[in-house]
Coordinates of C-alpha atoms in Angstrom, one line a residue:
Chain A
M1 CA 160.3 -130.4 101.7
G2 CA 162.7 -128.1 100.0
T3 CA 163.3 -125.1 97.9
M4 CA 164.2 -124.6 94.3
K5 CA 166.0 -121.5 93.0
V6 CA 164.3 -121.2 89.6
T7 CA 166.8 -120.8 86.8
E8 CA 164.5 -121.9 84.0
K9 CA 160.8 -121.6 83.2
Y10 CA 158.6 -122.3 80.3
E11 CA 155.0 -122.6 79.5
L12 CA 153.8 -126.2 79.2
T13 CA 151.9 -127.0 76.0
E14 CA 149.8 -130.0 75.1
A15 CA 152.5 -130.9 72.5
D16 CA 155.3 -130.8 75.1
K17 CA 153.4 -133.2 77.4
K18 CA 152.6 -135.6 74.5
F19 CA 156.3 -135.4 73.4
E20 CA 157.4 -136.4 76.9
C21 CA 154.8 -139.3 77.1
E22 CA 155.9 -140.7 73.8
K23 CA 159.6 -140.6 74.7
V24 CA 159.1 -142.1 78.1
Y25 CA 156.1 -144.4 78.0
M26 CA 155.9 -145.9 74.5
G27 CA 157.1 -149.5 74.2
E28 CA 156.8 -152.8 72.4
G29 CA 153.1 -153.1 73.4
T30 CA 152.2 -149.9 71.5
P31 CA 154.9 -149.4 68.9
T32 CA 153.2 -146.5 67.0
A33 CA 152.0 -143.2 68.4
E34 CA 148.6 -144.0 67.0
E35 CA 148.3 -147.3 68.9
F36 CA 149.8 -145.7 72.0
W37 CA 147.4 -142.8 72.2
K38 CA 144.4 -145.1 71.5
I39 CA 144.8 -146.5 75.0
A40 CA 147.4 -144.4 76.9
G41 CA 145.1 -141.6 78.0
E42 CA 142.7 -144.0 79.6
D43 CA 144.9 -146.9 80.8
H44 CA 148.4 -145.5 81.6
P45 CA 148.7 -143.9 85.1
G46 CA 152.1 -142.5 84.1
V47 CA 150.7 -140.8 81.1
Q48 CA 147.8 -139.5 83.1
M49 CA 150.2 -138.0 85.6
V50 CA 152.0 -136.1 82.8
M51 CA 148.9 -135.0 81.0
A52 CA 147.4 -133.7 84.2
Q53 CA 150.3 -131.3 84.7
K54 CA 149.4 -127.7 84.2
G55 CA 150.9 -124.3 83.6
F56 CA 154.7 -124.3 83.7
N57 CA 157.8 -126.3 83.9
L58 CA 160.4 -125.0 86.3
A59 CA 164.0 -126.0 86.7
G60 CA 166.9 -125.1 89.0
P61 CA 169.1 -126.2 92.0
V62 CA 167.1 -127.8 94.8
K63 CA 167.8 -127.5 98.5
V64 CA 166.3 -130.1 100.8
L65 CA 164.9 -128.7 104.1
S66 CA 163.4 -131.9 105.5
E67 CA 162.9 -135.6 104.5
G68 CA 159.4 -135.4 106.1
E69 CA 158.1 -138.2 108.2
Y70 CA 160.3 -140.9 106.6
P71 CA 163.3 -141.0 108.9
V72 CA 161.1 -141.4 112.0
K73 CA 158.1 -143.4 110.7
Y74 CA 160.5 -145.9 108.9
A75 CA 163.4 -145.8 111.4
G76 CA 166.0 -148.5 110.4
V77 CA 164.3 -149.0 107.0
Y78 CA 164.4 -145.6 105.4
M79 CA 168.0 -144.9 104.2
R80 CA 170.0 -142.4 102.4
P81 CA 172.5 -143.7 99.9
E82 CA 175.3 -142.8 102.2
Q83 CA 173.8 -145.1 104.9
S84 CA 173.3 -148.2 102.7
R85 CA 176.8 -147.8 101.2
K86 CA 178.2 -147.7 104.7
I87 CA 176.4 -150.9 105.7
F88 CA 177.5 -152.7 102.5
E89 CA 181.1 -151.6 103.2
E90 CA 181.0 -152.8 106.8
K91 CA 179.7 -156.2 105.6
G92 CA 182.5 -156.4 103.0
W93 CA 180.0 -156.8 100.2
K94 CA 181.1 -156.0 96.7
E95 CA 178.4 -157.6 94.5
I96 CA 175.1 -156.3 95.8
A97 CA 171.8 -157.0 94.1
A98 CA 168.8 -154.7 94.6
L99 CA 165.2 -155.8 94.6
Q100 CA 162.6 -153.1 93.8
L101 CA 159.4 -153.9 95.6
R102 CA 156.1 -152.1 95.7
N103 CA 153.8 -155.0 96.5
P104 CA 153.8 -157.4 99.6
M105 CA 156.7 -159.9 99.1
H106 CA 155.6 -163.3 98.2
R107 CA 157.5 -166.4 97.2
S108 CA 158.1 -165.3 93.6
H109 CA 159.9 -162.2 95.0
E110 CA 161.6 -164.2 97.7
Y111 CA 162.9 -166.5 94.9
L112 CA 164.3 -163.6 92.9
C113 CA 166.1 -162.5 96.1
K114 CA 167.4 -166.0 96.9
I115 CA 168.9 -166.4 93.4
A116 CA 170.6 -163.1 94.0
V117 CA 171.9 -164.3 97.4
E118 CA 173.3 -167.5 95.9
V119 CA 175.4 -165.6 93.3
C120 CA 176.0 -162.2 94.9
D121 CA 177.5 -161.1 98.2
G122 CA 174.1 -159.9 99.4
V123 CA 170.8 -158.5 98.5
Y124 CA 169.2 -155.1 99.3
I125 CA 165.5 -155.5 99.5
H126 CA 164.6 -151.9 98.6
S127 CA 160.9 -151.2 98.9
L128 CA 158.8 -148.2 98.2
V129 CA 157.6 -146.5 101.4
G130 CA 155.9 -143.5 99.7
N131 CA 152.2 -143.2 99.2
L132 CA 150.4 -145.4 96.9
K133 CA 147.1 -145.5 95.1
P134 CA 143.9 -146.4 97.1
G135 CA 143.4 -150.2 97.6
D136 CA 147.1 -150.9 97.7
I137 CA 148.7 -152.3 100.8
P138 CA 150.2 -149.4 103.0
A139 CA 154.0 -149.3 103.3
D140 CA 154.1 -150.1 107.1
V141 CA 152.2 -153.4 106.5
R142 CA 154.5 -154.3 103.6
V143 CA 157.6 -153.5 105.7
K144 CA 156.2 -155.8 108.4
C145 CA 155.8 -158.5 105.9
I146 CA 159.4 -158.2 104.7
D147 CA 160.6 -158.2 108.3
S148 CA 158.8 -161.5 109.0
L149 CA 160.0 -163.1 105.7
V150 CA 163.6 -162.1 106.4
K151 CA 163.4 -163.3 110.0
N152 CA 161.8 -166.7 109.1
Y153 CA 163.2 -167.5 105.6
F154 CA 166.5 -165.7 105.0
V155 CA 169.9 -166.0 106.4
D156 CA 169.9 -162.6 108.1
K157 CA 173.5 -161.6 107.4
N158 CA 172.9 -161.9 103.6
V159 CA 170.1 -159.4 103.4
V160 CA 169.6 -155.7 104.1
Q161 CA 166.2 -154.1 104.0
G162 CA 165.8 -150.5 102.9
G163 CA 162.9 -148.2 102.0
Y164 CA 162.7 -145.1 99.8
P165 CA 160.0 -142.7 98.7
L166 CA 159.2 -142.8 95.0
D167 CA 156.2 -142.4 92.8
M168 CA 155.9 -145.3 90.4
R169 CA 155.8 -144.0 86.8
Y170 CA 155.0 -147.4 85.2
A171 CA 157.4 -146.5 82.5
G172 CA 158.5 -150.2 82.1
P173 CA 161.9 -150.4 80.4
R174 CA 162.9 -146.7 81.0
E175 CA 161.8 -147.0 84.6
G176 CA 164.1 -150.1 84.8
L177 CA 167.0 -147.9 83.9
L178 CA 165.9 -145.2 86.4
H179 CA 165.6 -147.9 89.1
A180 CA 169.1 -149.1 88.4
T181 CA 170.5 -145.6 88.4
F182 CA 168.9 -145.0 91.9
R183 CA 170.3 -148.3 93.2
Q184 CA 173.7 -147.4 91.9
N185 CA 173.5 -144.3 94.1
Y186 CA 172.6 -146.6 97.0
G187 CA 175.7 -148.7 96.3
C188 CA 174.3 -151.7 94.5
S189 CA 176.0 -153.3 91.5
R190 CA 173.1 -155.3 90.2
M191 CA 169.4 -154.5 89.7
I192 CA 167.1 -157.4 89.7
I193 CA 164.9 -157.1 86.6
G194 CA 162.2 -159.7 86.4
R195 CA 159.2 -160.1 84.1
D196 CA 157.5 -156.9 83.0
H197 CA 159.4 -154.8 85.5
A198 CA 157.6 -151.5 86.3
G199 CA 155.0 -152.3 83.6
V200 CA 151.3 -151.7 83.5
G201 CA 148.7 -153.3 81.3
D202 CA 150.1 -154.5 78.0
F203 CA 152.2 -151.4 77.2
Y204 CA 155.6 -153.2 77.3
G205 CA 157.2 -156.4 76.1
M206 CA 157.5 -158.9 79.0
F207 CA 161.3 -158.6 78.9
E208 CA 161.7 -155.1 77.4
A209 CA 163.1 -153.8 80.8
Q210 CA 165.8 -156.4 80.5
T211 CA 166.8 -155.9 76.9
I212 CA 167.0 -152.1 77.1
F213 CA 170.1 -152.5 79.2
D214 CA 171.9 -154.0 76.2
K215 CA 170.7 -151.2 73.9
I216 CA 171.7 -148.0 75.8
P217 CA 174.7 -146.3 74.3
T218 CA 178.0 -146.2 76.0
P219 CA 178.7 -142.6 77.1
K220 CA 182.0 -141.0 76.0
D221 CA 182.7 -140.0 79.6
P222 CA 183.1 -143.4 81.4
G223 CA 182.2 -141.6 84.6
K224 CA 178.7 -141.2 83.3
A225 CA 178.1 -144.9 82.5
L226 CA 175.4 -147.0 84.2
L227 CA 177.5 -149.2 86.5
C228 CA 174.6 -151.1 88.0
K229 CA 174.0 -154.0 85.7
P230 CA 170.8 -155.9 85.4
L231 CA 170.4 -159.3 87.0
K232 CA 167.9 -160.6 84.5
I233 CA 165.5 -163.3 85.9
D234 CA 162.5 -164.8 84.1
W235 CA 159.0 -165.2 85.4
T236 CA 159.1 -167.1 88.7
F237 CA 156.5 -169.3 90.4
Y238 CA 156.1 -172.4 92.4
C239 CA 155.8 -175.6 90.4
H240 CA 154.4 -178.8 91.8
K241 CA 156.3 -181.1 89.4
C242 CA 159.6 -179.1 90.0
D243 CA 158.8 -179.5 93.7
G244 CA 159.9 -176.0 94.4
M245 CA 160.3 -172.5 92.9
A246 CA 161.2 -172.3 89.3
S247 CA 161.1 -169.9 86.3
L248 CA 160.2 -170.2 82.7
R249 CA 164.0 -170.7 82.0
T250 CA 164.1 -173.8 84.4
C251 CA 160.7 -175.3 84.5
P252 CA 159.5 -177.4 81.4
H253 CA 156.1 -178.2 82.9
G254 CA 152.7 -176.9 82.1
K255 CA 150.5 -174.1 83.4
E256 CA 148.4 -176.6 85.4
D257 CA 151.5 -177.5 87.5
R258 CA 152.3 -174.0 88.4
V259 CA 150.9 -171.7 91.2
L260 CA 150.1 -168.5 89.4
L261 CA 148.3 -165.6 91.1
S262 CA 148.6 -161.9 90.4
G263 CA 149.1 -159.4 93.1
T264 CA 145.7 -157.9 92.3
M265 CA 144.0 -161.3 92.4
L266 CA 145.7 -162.0 95.7
R267 CA 144.5 -158.7 97.2
K268 CA 141.0 -159.6 96.1
M269 CA 141.2 -163.0 97.8
L270 CA 142.7 -161.6 101.0
S271 CA 140.1 -158.8 101.3
E272 CA 137.3 -161.2 100.7
G273 CA 138.7 -163.7 103.2
G274 CA 139.3 -166.4 100.5
E275 CA 141.8 -169.3 100.7
I276 CA 145.2 -168.5 99.1
P277 CA 146.6 -171.5 97.1
D278 CA 149.4 -173.5 98.7
H279 CA 153.0 -172.4 98.1
F280 CA 152.1 -169.0 96.9
G281 CA 153.1 -167.0 100.0
R282 CA 154.5 -167.7 103.4
D283 CA 152.0 -168.3 106.2
E284 CA 153.6 -165.6 108.4
V285 CA 153.2 -163.0 105.6
L286 CA 149.6 -164.0 104.7
T287 CA 148.7 -163.8 108.4
I288 CA 149.9 -160.2 108.5
L289 CA 148.0 -159.3 105.3
R290 CA 144.8 -161.0 106.6
E291 CA 145.0 -159.0 109.9
Y292 CA 145.4 -155.8 107.9
Y293 CA 142.3 -156.5 105.8
E294 CA 140.3 -157.6 108.9
G295 CA 141.2 -154.3 110.6
L296 CA 139.9 -152.2 107.7
T297 CA 136.6 -150.4 108.6
E298 CA 135.8 -149.7 105.0
K299 CA 135.6 -152.7 102.7
V300 CA 138.0 -152.5 99.8
E301 CA 136.6 -153.5 96.5
I302 CA 139.2 -154.6 94.0
K303 CA 138.3 -154.6 90.4
M304 CA 139.8 -157.1 88.1
H305 CA 140.9 -156.1 84.6
G306 CA 142.4 -158.1 81.8
A307 CA 146.0 -157.6 82.5
A308 CA 145.7 -158.4 86.3
T309 CA 144.4 -161.9 86.0
G310 CA 147.5 -163.8 85.3
D311 CA 150.5 -161.6 85.8
N312 CA 153.2 -161.2 88.4
K313 CA 153.9 -157.5 88.3
K314 CA 156.0 -155.9 91.0
Chain B
M1 CA 196.0 -193.4 72.0
G2 CA 198.9 -191.3 70.7
T3 CA 202.7 -191.0 70.4
M4 CA 205.1 -188.7 72.2
K5 CA 208.3 -187.5 70.7
V6 CA 210.5 -187.6 73.9
T7 CA 212.5 -184.3 74.3
E8 CA 213.1 -184.5 78.0
K9 CA 213.6 -187.4 80.4
Y10 CA 214.6 -187.7 84.0
E11 CA 214.8 -190.4 86.6
L12 CA 212.1 -189.9 89.2
T13 CA 213.1 -189.9 92.9
E14 CA 211.1 -190.3 96.0
A15 CA 211.8 -186.6 96.7
D16 CA 210.5 -185.5 93.3
K17 CA 207.2 -187.3 94.0
K18 CA 206.8 -185.9 97.4
F19 CA 207.6 -182.4 96.2
E20 CA 204.8 -182.8 93.6
C21 CA 202.3 -184.1 96.2
E22 CA 203.0 -181.2 98.6
K23 CA 202.6 -178.6 95.8
V24 CA 199.5 -180.1 94.4
Y25 CA 197.6 -181.8 97.2
M26 CA 198.3 -179.9 100.4
G27 CA 195.4 -177.6 101.6
E28 CA 193.7 -176.0 104.6
G29 CA 192.9 -179.5 106.1
T30 CA 196.6 -180.4 106.4
P31 CA 198.4 -177.1 106.5
T32 CA 201.9 -178.6 107.5
A33 CA 203.9 -181.2 105.6
E34 CA 204.0 -183.2 108.8
E35 CA 200.2 -183.3 109.2
F36 CA 199.8 -183.9 105.4
W37 CA 202.1 -187.0 105.3
K38 CA 200.6 -188.4 108.5
I39 CA 197.4 -189.3 106.4
A40 CA 198.0 -188.6 102.8
G41 CA 199.8 -191.8 101.9
E42 CA 196.9 -193.9 103.3
D43 CA 193.8 -191.6 102.6
H44 CA 194.5 -189.6 99.5
P45 CA 193.9 -191.3 96.1
G46 CA 195.7 -188.6 94.2
V47 CA 198.8 -188.8 96.4
Q48 CA 198.7 -192.6 96.0
M49 CA 198.6 -192.2 92.2
V50 CA 201.7 -189.9 92.2
M51 CA 203.7 -192.1 94.8
A52 CA 202.9 -195.2 92.7
Q53 CA 204.7 -193.8 89.7
K54 CA 207.9 -195.6 88.8
G55 CA 211.1 -195.0 86.9
F56 CA 211.1 -191.9 84.7
N57 CA 209.3 -188.7 83.8
L58 CA 209.0 -188.1 80.1
A59 CA 208.0 -185.0 78.2
G60 CA 207.6 -183.8 74.7
P61 CA 205.0 -183.0 71.9
V62 CA 202.1 -185.4 71.8
K63 CA 200.3 -186.7 68.7
V64 CA 196.8 -188.2 69.2
L65 CA 196.2 -191.2 66.9
S66 CA 192.7 -192.1 68.2
E67 CA 190.3 -190.9 70.9
G68 CA 189.5 -194.6 71.7
E69 CA 186.0 -195.8 72.2
Y70 CA 184.6 -192.4 73.4
P71 CA 183.3 -190.9 70.2
V72 CA 181.3 -194.1 69.5
K73 CA 180.3 -195.2 72.9
Y74 CA 179.2 -191.8 74.0
A75 CA 178.0 -190.5 70.6
G76 CA 176.3 -187.1 71.0
V77 CA 177.7 -186.7 74.6
Y78 CA 181.5 -187.0 74.1
M79 CA 182.6 -183.7 72.6
R80 CA 185.8 -181.9 71.6
P81 CA 186.1 -178.3 72.7
E82 CA 185.6 -177.2 69.1
Q83 CA 182.2 -179.1 69.0
S84 CA 180.8 -177.5 72.3
R85 CA 182.0 -174.1 71.3
K86 CA 180.2 -174.4 67.9
I87 CA 176.9 -175.5 69.8
F88 CA 177.2 -172.5 72.1
E89 CA 177.7 -170.1 69.2
E90 CA 174.8 -171.6 67.3
K91 CA 172.6 -171.0 70.4
G92 CA 173.9 -167.5 70.7
W93 CA 175.1 -168.1 74.2
K94 CA 177.7 -165.8 75.7
E95 CA 177.6 -166.5 79.5
I96 CA 177.9 -170.3 79.8
A97 CA 178.3 -172.1 83.1
A98 CA 179.9 -175.5 83.3
L99 CA 178.9 -178.2 85.8
Q100 CA 181.6 -180.8 86.6
L101 CA 180.0 -184.1 87.5
R102 CA 181.4 -187.5 88.4
N103 CA 178.5 -188.9 90.5
P104 CA 174.8 -189.5 89.4
M105 CA 173.0 -186.1 89.3
H106 CA 170.6 -185.5 92.1
R107 CA 168.7 -182.5 93.2
S108 CA 171.6 -180.7 94.8
H109 CA 173.5 -180.8 91.5
E110 CA 170.2 -180.0 89.6
Y111 CA 169.8 -176.9 91.8
L112 CA 173.4 -175.7 91.1
C113 CA 172.6 -176.0 87.4
K114 CA 169.2 -174.3 87.8
I115 CA 170.8 -171.3 89.6
A116 CA 173.2 -171.1 86.7
V117 CA 170.4 -171.3 84.1
E118 CA 168.6 -168.5 85.9
V119 CA 171.6 -166.1 85.7
C120 CA 173.5 -167.3 82.6
D121 CA 172.6 -167.9 79.0
G122 CA 172.9 -171.7 79.5
V123 CA 174.6 -174.5 81.3
Y124 CA 176.9 -177.2 80.1
I125 CA 176.5 -180.4 82.1
H126 CA 180.0 -181.8 81.6
S127 CA 180.3 -185.2 83.1
L128 CA 183.3 -187.5 83.4
V129 CA 182.9 -190.5 81.1
G130 CA 186.2 -192.1 81.8
N131 CA 186.9 -195.1 84.1
L132 CA 186.2 -194.7 87.8
K133 CA 187.2 -196.7 90.8
P134 CA 185.3 -200.0 91.6
G135 CA 181.9 -199.5 93.3
D136 CA 181.3 -196.2 91.4
I137 CA 178.3 -195.9 89.0
P138 CA 179.5 -196.4 85.4
A139 CA 179.4 -193.5 83.0
D140 CA 176.8 -194.9 80.7
V141 CA 174.3 -195.3 83.6
R142 CA 175.2 -191.7 84.8
V143 CA 174.7 -190.4 81.3
K144 CA 171.2 -192.1 81.2
C145 CA 170.4 -190.4 84.5
I146 CA 171.4 -186.9 83.2
D147 CA 169.4 -187.6 80.0
S148 CA 166.3 -188.3 82.1
L149 CA 166.7 -185.4 84.3
V150 CA 167.2 -183.0 81.4
K151 CA 164.1 -184.4 79.7
N152 CA 161.8 -184.2 82.7
Y153 CA 163.1 -181.3 84.7
F154 CA 164.9 -178.8 82.5
V155 CA 164.0 -176.5 79.7
D156 CA 165.8 -178.4 77.0
K157 CA 167.1 -175.3 75.1
N158 CA 169.0 -173.9 78.1
V159 CA 171.1 -177.1 78.7
V160 CA 173.8 -178.9 76.8
Q161 CA 175.2 -182.2 78.0
G162 CA 178.7 -183.2 77.3
G163 CA 181.2 -185.9 78.5
Y164 CA 184.9 -185.9 78.7
P165 CA 187.5 -188.5 79.8
L166 CA 189.5 -187.4 82.9
D167 CA 191.0 -189.1 85.9
M168 CA 190.0 -187.3 89.1
R169 CA 193.0 -186.2 91.1
Y170 CA 191.0 -185.1 94.2
A171 CA 193.3 -182.0 94.3
G172 CA 190.5 -179.8 95.6
P173 CA 191.3 -176.1 95.0
R174 CA 194.0 -176.7 92.5
E175 CA 191.8 -179.2 90.6
G176 CA 189.1 -176.5 90.7
L177 CA 191.5 -174.2 88.7
L178 CA 192.3 -177.2 86.3
H179 CA 188.6 -177.8 85.8
A180 CA 188.0 -174.1 85.0
T181 CA 190.9 -174.2 82.6
F182 CA 189.4 -177.3 80.8
R183 CA 186.0 -175.6 80.6
Q184 CA 187.5 -172.5 79.2
N185 CA 188.8 -174.6 76.4
Y186 CA 185.3 -176.0 75.9
G187 CA 183.9 -172.4 75.6
C188 CA 182.5 -171.9 79.0
S189 CA 182.8 -168.6 80.9
R190 CA 181.8 -169.7 84.3
M191 CA 182.8 -172.8 86.3
I192 CA 180.3 -173.9 89.0
I193 CA 182.3 -174.4 92.2
G194 CA 180.3 -175.8 95.0
R195 CA 181.2 -177.1 98.5
D196 CA 184.4 -179.1 98.7
H197 CA 184.8 -179.2 94.9
A198 CA 187.0 -182.1 93.8
G199 CA 187.8 -182.8 97.5
V200 CA 188.4 -186.0 99.4
G201 CA 188.2 -186.7 103.1
D202 CA 189.1 -183.6 105.2
F203 CA 192.1 -182.5 103.1
Y204 CA 190.7 -179.2 102.0
G205 CA 188.6 -176.3 103.5
M206 CA 185.0 -176.6 102.4
F207 CA 185.2 -173.4 100.2
E208 CA 189.0 -173.5 99.5
A209 CA 188.3 -174.3 95.8
Q210 CA 186.2 -171.1 95.6
T211 CA 188.7 -168.7 97.4
I212 CA 191.7 -169.9 95.3
F213 CA 190.3 -168.1 92.3
D214 CA 190.7 -164.8 94.2
K215 CA 194.3 -165.6 95.1
I216 CA 195.9 -166.6 91.8
P217 CA 198.2 -164.0 90.4
T218 CA 197.3 -162.0 87.3
P219 CA 199.7 -163.1 84.5
K220 CA 201.7 -160.3 82.7
D221 CA 200.5 -161.7 79.3
P222 CA 196.7 -161.2 79.4
G223 CA 196.4 -164.0 76.8
K224 CA 197.4 -166.4 79.6
A225 CA 194.8 -165.3 82.1
L226 CA 192.1 -167.7 83.3
L227 CA 189.0 -166.3 81.7
C228 CA 186.6 -168.9 83.0
K229 CA 185.5 -167.4 86.3
P230 CA 184.0 -169.3 89.2
L231 CA 180.3 -169.4 89.8
K232 CA 180.6 -169.9 93.6
I233 CA 177.6 -171.6 95.2
D234 CA 177.2 -172.8 98.8
W235 CA 176.3 -176.2 100.0
T236 CA 172.9 -177.0 98.5
F237 CA 170.0 -179.3 99.8
Y238 CA 166.2 -179.7 100.0
C239 CA 164.8 -177.9 103.1
H240 CA 161.3 -178.8 104.3
K241 CA 160.8 -175.4 106.0
C242 CA 162.1 -173.5 102.9
D243 CA 159.7 -175.7 100.9
G244 CA 162.3 -176.3 98.2
M245 CA 166.0 -176.4 97.4
A246 CA 168.2 -174.0 99.3
S247 CA 171.8 -173.5 100.4
L248 CA 173.6 -172.4 103.5
R249 CA 173.5 -168.9 102.2
T250 CA 169.7 -168.8 101.9
C251 CA 168.3 -171.3 104.4
P252 CA 168.2 -170.2 108.1
H253 CA 166.8 -173.5 109.3
G254 CA 168.2 -176.4 111.2
K255 CA 169.9 -179.7 110.2
E256 CA 166.7 -181.5 111.1
D257 CA 164.7 -179.6 108.4
R258 CA 167.2 -180.5 105.6
V259 CA 167.5 -183.6 103.5
L260 CA 171.2 -184.4 103.6
L261 CA 172.7 -187.6 102.2
S262 CA 176.2 -188.2 100.8
G263 CA 176.7 -189.8 97.5
T264 CA 178.4 -192.8 99.2
M265 CA 175.5 -193.2 101.6
L266 CA 173.1 -193.1 98.7
R267 CA 175.0 -195.8 96.8
K268 CA 174.9 -197.9 99.9
M269 CA 171.1 -197.5 100.3
L270 CA 170.5 -198.2 96.6
S271 CA 172.7 -201.3 96.5
E272 CA 171.0 -202.7 99.6
G273 CA 167.5 -201.8 98.3
G274 CA 166.8 -199.2 101.0
E275 CA 164.3 -196.3 100.8
I276 CA 165.7 -193.0 99.7
P277 CA 164.4 -190.0 101.7
D278 CA 161.9 -187.8 99.8
H279 CA 163.1 -184.8 97.8
F280 CA 166.7 -186.1 97.6
G281 CA 166.6 -187.3 94.0
R282 CA 164.2 -187.4 91.2
D283 CA 162.1 -190.6 90.8
E284 CA 163.2 -191.2 87.3
V285 CA 166.8 -191.0 88.2
L286 CA 166.4 -193.3 91.2
T287 CA 164.6 -195.9 89.0
I288 CA 167.5 -196.0 86.6
L289 CA 170.0 -196.4 89.5
R290 CA 167.9 -199.1 91.2
E291 CA 167.7 -201.0 87.9
Y292 CA 171.5 -200.8 87.6
Y293 CA 172.0 -202.2 91.1
E294 CA 169.5 -204.9 90.6
G295 CA 171.3 -206.0 87.3
L296 CA 174.6 -206.4 89.1
T297 CA 175.6 -210.0 89.4
E298 CA 178.2 -209.3 92.0
K299 CA 177.0 -207.6 95.1
V300 CA 178.8 -204.2 95.7
E301 CA 179.8 -203.5 99.3
I302 CA 180.2 -199.9 100.1
K303 CA 182.2 -199.0 103.1
M304 CA 181.4 -195.9 105.0
H305 CA 184.2 -193.8 106.4
G306 CA 184.0 -190.6 108.4
A307 CA 184.0 -188.1 105.6
A308 CA 181.3 -189.9 103.6
T309 CA 178.5 -189.8 106.2
G310 CA 177.4 -186.2 105.9
D311 CA 179.0 -184.7 102.8
N312 CA 177.9 -183.8 99.4
K313 CA 181.0 -184.4 97.2
K314 CA 180.9 -184.3 93.5

């Protein structure tokens, strides 16, 4: 909660909103405005958010009065940038990779983190603790999953867990840049960017959120440069022939050898009590998720749509 | 084969040789000259090489007349720096990691390479094709092992295999710098430095070959700087609880969960027809090594010594 001293105000027109959407949400999946608008209004939650705005745009200096329930509800996890920077400094870390996380952490995310731990000083598992859309796993359950994963499968001293409140925009590549900017504030030097980072449906190219980092112009004032560089990692999965985790860059085997399951598909299996394929998630994490679903009084129905059947969004 | 136009010559004294040994081969394992010389003469093959030198030191410009049998015997593998640079350029690679290899490639080495493939544009598996000490696996067998590994477990386009003739000095940290310098010539930007790189016995600290890169002075002439930076990776192994490859930085489990086997121990098991523990090496590679040992007319006896029973040297 806070106040804003309004210094600028203008009436918002349909053209303004469309302009914003095209500048922020258009990508390789819908390269022309015509293709974009054919599906964006129906299928893009970020576009829907913008188009639903009414009345006026306001701007001005903001004063924060309270951080709400976060500091108490997520004590030890919710952090200001000042706090995470202090922790990294105390640990003597210089190269710090950030993992953006909004779904429960499974082995594909664990593997992204572990690659980062192998080549950096440490990793910051930075998960979204704000409100999500109905059917998604609540933040406290997801934090419990990360706790259990870190406790059982990570070397504690190489990992820091943090949480932050943010609405996903599903802006793919441009949201990748935004995520890296946030993490630079939190003291991270690398932002892990996997396959279809912050994507939705087929709006973006699978690695558009990686390549955009090579395309942004260098600002004249070096103080304004994005210092948090991407740690680009390909699509990750367990492969039976590789006998471990792998990615499209390291695994030469076929689809039939790989354990592939989208977050949406997994939620469906968990909520319906189905068996999860071996090697997809850690038992400790799946137990927490099963308990959550069993405790739900209202049955959650998860609808599958095209893009959710074989992807690995986070 | 080549000629040298001798421009400098001096008689080599015992003191000269000792001076060289102390400057090159002393490390954290034997921090004082007294401790060093107590064991170096008996246990350090590099020191033995230097101390066995006789007569004179000669210096002067060298002219190469022939590269010997290498270009024919290892056609497609033996490469000049010009050739590897050209391949990297054609592939559009910029970040290239080099793996130094003198033993058959098992999963711990494969994992080092795969981490490199995940975070760089490609990896150069650069193995020693020169002569080795008796009992070691000959280069043509090792090259066959790498071929099979790349064919079955790597995405071909992300790997280049090369071979070069070099005598190991077992100089640990200083040899790490030498290896990086060579690989810089070959066009690589990163040198993979694992646990006890180029080490022997207990002469060096386990990660001394990593930390030395942070200690070398910056030359006044930037053209003389070492541009090939280390890609530092911890001790790697298969871990049953991790359900895949891991390192001391990522695996929190115990010794009993890990598959640990030194190269020397493995050679002993293979030459005596013993069973190799699961997940240590790839079946295709172990088959090639078994065939080699079965084809030997003279039985190889491999003696175990303290340092070879639990290490992971390469």
